[in-house]
Coordinates of C-alpha atoms in Angstrom, one line a residue:
T20 CA 97.9 113.6 141.4
I21 CA 98.3 110.6 140.2
T22 CA 95.2 108.0 140.2
D23 CA 95.3 104.2 141.2
L24 CA 96.5 101.4 139.1
A25 CA 95.4 98.6 141.6
G26 CA 93.5 96.3 140.7
G27 CA 93.2 97.4 136.6
A28 CA 93.3 95.0 134.1
W29 CA 93.3 94.3 130.7
A30 CA 90.8 93.3 128.0
A31 CA 89.9 92.2 124.7
G32 CA 88.6 95.0 122.8
G33 CA 87.5 95.5 118.4
N34 CA 90.2 94.4 116.3
L35 CA 91.8 95.6 113.5
N36 CA 90.6 95.9 110.0
A37 CA 94.4 94.9 108.6
P38 CA 96.6 93.6 111.1
R39 CA 99.8 95.4 111.1
S40 CA 103.0 96.0 112.8
M41 CA 105.6 99.0 113.1
M42 CA 102.9 100.9 113.3
A43 CA 102.3 104.9 113.7
S44 CA 99.3 105.9 116.4
A45 CA 98.2 109.3 116.9
S46 CA 99.9 109.7 120.9
A47 CA 97.2 112.3 122.0
A48 CA 93.8 109.7 121.7
P49 CA 91.4 108.5 124.2
Q50 CA 91.3 105.2 124.3
D51 CA 88.0 105.2 122.8
A52 CA 88.9 107.7 120.1
A53 CA 92.3 106.1 118.6
M54 CA 94.2 106.0 115.8
A55 CA 97.0 104.5 113.9
F56 CA 98.1 104.6 110.3
G57 CA 101.3 103.4 108.7
G58 CA 103.1 99.4 109.5
F59 CA 103.9 96.8 108.2
Q60 CA 102.1 93.5 106.6
T61 CA 103.5 90.0 105.3
S62 CA 99.7 89.5 104.0
P63 CA 99.4 89.1 101.7
S64 CA 102.5 90.1 100.8
S65 CA 105.8 92.2 102.9
T66 CA 105.1 95.8 101.9
S67 CA 104.6 99.0 104.3
L68 CA 101.1 100.6 104.7
A69 CA 99.2 103.4 103.4
D70 CA 96.3 102.3 105.7
T71 CA 94.5 105.1 108.5
E72 CA 91.9 103.5 111.6
E73 CA 90.2 105.3 113.6
Y74 CA 88.8 103.0 116.7
N75 CA 86.1 105.2 119.1
G76 CA 85.8 102.4 121.8
T77 CA 84.3 99.2 120.1
A78 CA 85.6 98.4 117.3
W79 CA 88.2 100.0 114.1
T80 CA 86.2 101.9 110.8
E81 CA 89.2 102.6 108.1
V82 CA 89.2 106.6 106.7
N83 CA 91.5 107.8 104.1
N84 CA 95.0 106.6 103.3
I85 CA 97.6 108.7 104.1
N86 CA 99.7 109.2 100.7
T87 CA 102.4 107.8 101.3
A88 CA 102.7 104.1 103.1
R89 CA 106.0 104.0 105.7
R90 CA 106.3 102.0 108.5
L91 CA 108.7 102.7 111.4
A92 CA 107.3 105.9 111.8
V93 CA 105.3 107.6 114.9
G94 CA 102.8 109.6 115.3
T95 CA 100.6 112.6 117.3
G96 CA 97.8 115.1 117.9
S97 CA 94.9 113.0 118.2
Q98 CA 91.5 111.9 116.1
P99 CA 90.4 114.9 114.1
A100 CA 93.5 116.4 114.6
G101 CA 97.1 113.7 114.0
L102 CA 100.8 113.8 112.7
V103 CA 102.8 111.6 111.4
T104 CA 106.7 111.6 110.3
N105 CA 107.4 112.6 107.3
V106 CA 105.3 114.4 107.5
E107 CA 100.6 114.9 106.9
L108 CA 98.7 116.1 109.0
W109 CA 95.5 114.6 109.0
D110 CA 91.7 117.1 109.4
G111 CA 89.5 114.9 110.5
T112 CA 89.6 113.7 106.3
N113 CA 91.9 113.9 104.7
W114 CA 96.4 113.8 104.9
T115 CA 98.3 117.3 103.7
E116 CA 101.6 116.6 103.7
T117 CA 103.4 119.8 105.1
T118 CA 106.9 120.7 105.8
D119 CA 109.6 118.0 106.3
V120 CA 111.8 117.7 110.2
N121 CA 115.3 118.1 109.6
T122 CA 116.7 114.6 109.9
A123 CA 115.5 112.2 108.8
R124 CA 115.0 109.4 110.8
R125 CA 112.8 105.7 112.0
N126 CA 112.4 104.0 114.5
L127 CA 111.9 106.8 116.6
A128 CA 108.9 108.8 120.0
A129 CA 106.9 111.9 119.9
F130 CA 104.4 113.2 122.2
G131 CA 102.4 116.4 121.7
T132 CA 100.0 118.1 119.7
Q133 CA 99.5 118.1 116.4
T134 CA 100.2 122.4 116.6
L135 CA 103.4 121.0 119.2
G136 CA 104.7 118.5 118.4
L137 CA 108.9 116.8 119.4
I138 CA 110.4 113.7 117.5
V139 CA 112.8 112.4 119.7
G140 CA 116.4 109.7 118.8
G141 CA 116.1 107.2 115.9
L142 CA 118.0 106.1 113.2
T143 CA 119.0 108.2 110.8
P144 CA 120.7 104.5 110.3
S145 CA 123.5 105.7 113.2
I146 CA 121.5 106.0 116.2
T147 CA 120.9 109.3 117.5
G148 CA 119.5 111.2 120.1
N149 CA 118.3 114.4 118.2
T150 CA 115.3 115.8 119.1
E151 CA 113.2 118.3 117.2
L152 CA 110.3 121.0 117.9
W153 CA 107.0 121.5 115.9
N154 CA 105.8 125.1 116.1
G155 CA 102.7 123.6 113.2
S156 CA 104.5 125.0 110.5
S157 CA 108.2 123.8 111.1
W158 CA 110.9 122.1 112.9
T159 CA 113.6 123.5 115.3
E160 CA 116.3 121.4 116.8
T161 CA 117.0 121.6 119.9
T162 CA 119.0 119.6 123.3
D163 CA 119.7 116.1 122.0
L164 CA 119.6 113.2 124.5
N165 CA 121.7 111.9 126.9
T166 CA 122.0 108.6 125.5
G167 CA 120.8 108.1 121.6
R168 CA 118.0 105.6 122.0
E169 CA 115.8 103.2 118.8
S170 CA 112.8 101.0 118.9
Y171 CA 111.7 103.0 122.4
A172 CA 108.1 104.7 123.4
G173 CA 107.7 107.7 125.1
F174 CA 104.2 110.0 126.2
G175 CA 103.4 113.9 128.1
G176 CA 100.8 116.3 128.3
S177 CA 102.4 118.7 125.6
Y178 CA 105.4 119.4 123.8
T179 CA 107.1 121.2 126.8
S180 CA 106.3 118.0 129.5
G181 CA 107.4 114.4 128.2
L182 CA 109.0 111.3 128.8
V183 CA 110.8 108.3 127.3
S184 CA 112.0 105.5 128.1
G185 CA 113.4 101.3 127.5
G186 CA 114.4 101.2 123.7
Y187 CA 117.9 100.2 121.5
V188 CA 121.2 101.2 122.8
S189 CA 124.4 99.6 121.2
S190 CA 125.9 96.6 123.4
P191 CA 126.6 96.0 125.6
N192 CA 123.2 96.7 126.9
P193 CA 121.4 97.0 123.7
N194 CA 117.3 96.5 125.7
S195 CA 118.0 100.1 127.9
A196 CA 116.0 100.1 130.9
I197 CA 116.8 103.6 130.6
T198 CA 114.5 107.1 131.2
E199 CA 114.0 110.4 130.6
T200 CA 112.7 113.4 131.1
W201 CA 111.8 116.8 129.1
D202 CA 110.9 120.6 130.8
G203 CA 110.5 121.7 127.2
S204 CA 114.9 123.4 127.4
T205 CA 116.7 120.3 128.9
W206 CA 116.4 116.5 129.0
T207 CA 117.1 115.1 132.4
E208 CA 117.9 111.0 132.7
V209 CA 115.3 110.1 135.8
G210 CA 114.2 106.6 137.5
D211 CA 114.9 103.5 135.1
L212 CA 113.0 100.6 133.8
N213 CA 111.9 97.4 136.2
T214 CA 112.5 96.3 133.1
G215 CA 114.8 96.8 129.8
R216 CA 112.5 96.7 126.5
K217 CA 112.4 97.4 123.2
Q218 CA 109.6 97.9 120.6
H219 CA 106.9 98.8 123.4
A220 CA 103.7 101.1 123.1
A221 CA 103.2 103.3 125.8
S222 CA 100.1 105.2 126.7
G223 CA 99.9 108.5 129.4
Q224 CA 98.8 112.3 129.5
S225 CA 101.2 113.5 131.4
V226 CA 105.0 113.5 133.1
N227 CA 103.5 112.5 136.0
S228 CA 101.8 109.7 135.2
G229 CA 102.2 107.1 131.7
M230 CA 102.6 102.8 131.1
I231 CA 105.3 101.4 128.7
N232 CA 103.3 98.7 127.2
T233 CA 104.8 94.7 126.5
G234 CA 108.4 95.3 124.0
Y235 CA 111.0 93.1 123.3
T236 CA 113.8 91.9 125.2
T237 CA 115.2 88.2 123.7
T238 CA 111.5 88.2 123.1
G239 CA 108.4 89.4 123.4
I240 CA 106.6 90.6 126.7
A241 CA 103.6 90.7 128.1
N242 CA 105.0 93.3 130.8
C243 CA 103.5 96.3 131.6
E244 CA 104.8 99.1 133.6
S245 CA 103.5 102.4 135.4
W246 CA 105.1 105.9 135.9
N247 CA 104.7 107.9 139.2
G248 CA 106.9 110.7 138.0
T249 CA 109.5 109.0 140.5
S250 CA 108.8 105.3 139.7
W251 CA 107.9 102.1 137.8
T252 CA 105.8 99.5 139.0
E253 CA 104.3 96.4 137.5
R254 CA 101.1 96.8 136.3
A255 CA 98.8 93.7 134.9
D256 CA 100.5 92.2 131.9
V257 CA 98.4 91.9 129.0
S258 CA 97.2 88.8 127.5
T259 CA 99.0 88.8 124.3
A260 CA 103.0 89.2 124.4
R261 CA 104.0 91.7 121.8
W262 CA 106.1 94.0 119.7
E263 CA 106.2 96.8 117.5
L264 CA 102.9 97.8 118.5
G265 CA 101.0 101.1 118.3
G266 CA 99.8 102.2 121.7
M267 CA 97.4 105.4 123.1
G268 CA 95.3 106.7 125.7
T269 CA 95.3 107.9 129.5
T270 CA 97.4 105.9 132.1
A271 CA 94.6 104.5 133.5
A272 CA 92.0 104.0 130.1
G273 CA 95.4 103.2 127.9
L274 CA 95.3 101.0 124.5
I275 CA 97.7 98.7 122.2
C276 CA 96.5 97.1 118.8
G277 CA 98.7 95.5 117.0
G278 CA 102.5 94.7 116.3
A279 CA 104.1 90.9 116.4
T280 CA 103.7 88.3 118.3
P281 CA 105.4 87.3 116.7
S282 CA 102.7 86.6 113.8
I283 CA 101.8 89.6 112.6
T284 CA 98.0 90.4 115.7
A285 CA 95.2 92.5 114.5
A286 CA 94.3 92.5 118.1
T287 CA 93.3 95.4 120.4
E288 CA 93.5 95.4 124.3
E289 CA 92.6 98.3 126.5
F290 CA 94.0 98.8 130.4
T291 CA 90.9 99.8 133.2
A292 CA 91.6 100.9 135.9
P293 CA 89.1 100.1 138.3
L294 CA 89.2 103.6 140.7
A295 CA 89.5 105.8 137.4
N296 CA 88.6 108.7 139.0
K297 CA 89.6 108.6 142.1
T298 CA 93.3 110.1 143.2
I299 CA 95.8 109.3 145.8
G300 CA 98.5 111.6 146.6
S301 CA 100.0 114.3 144.2

C-alpha cells in the first residue's frame, strides 16, 4: 500500500548538539529513534568528527564516539544496531571495528540492516557503480549500478530490495535525476526525479515508498519528492534549503538533520503526513 502524503508538512525538531555536515545516519531508524555519526565541522576548527548522537523524537543526546573520526561516510541499521563505513558496528553503547569493505570509497549510498546491508557507488576516487553486500561478517561484490555516481541517497526495506536516486555523474549532466531499483541481484532504471540533484538525503523503508529531500543543484534547494513505486511527486519543501545532510525515518514520518545552508547547521526538521495511518491503492 501507498501512504497518502497530501498535506504533509515539515516542522522544526530538536537541534543536534554539534552542528555538522557530511555526516552518516542510521538509514533504517525511525523518526523518533534516529542516529547521526561522524561528519565535518568548521568551528572551533575545520575537522572531521567522531561524535555520535541519538534522537528520541524531541532532543538529541550525545553518546559514545565512533573509533575513527570521518566524513563523507554512510550508515545503515537503526539506533540499537547501526553500521558506519569503513566499518564499525554499534551495539547500543559502543562502536566496534569490523571487516572493511572491499573497495574503499566516500560519498556513497546504503540501505538495509546492521547484519544484512548494501553499499553502492561513490568515489574511489573515480566515480563508481560498485555494489557490495554485507552479511554481518564480510562484504561480497555483486552487480554494479547501471550508472555510477556519487553524492546521492537511497532507501529500502532490506538488502534485497531498495532504491537509489540522483547524485553527481559527470558532464554534461552532473546533477543526475536517474533512479535505479535493486531486487537482490540486479539494478533496473525506473522513473527519474523531477529535479536532478546531489548531496541530498532520503527517508523510507520500502522500495515502493520513500522520499528524497533537499540537496544541491547550482545552489541549495528545499525541494522534496516522494516515490510511490512508479513515479516521483513534489511534496512540501523543507523550511531551510540544505545539502550534505543526514536523513532517516519513513515516508510518512521522515527526518533531516544538519548539513550546509551554506553555513553548517544543527537544525533538525521532521516530516509528518496528516493521514499517516491511511493508505490508498496498492
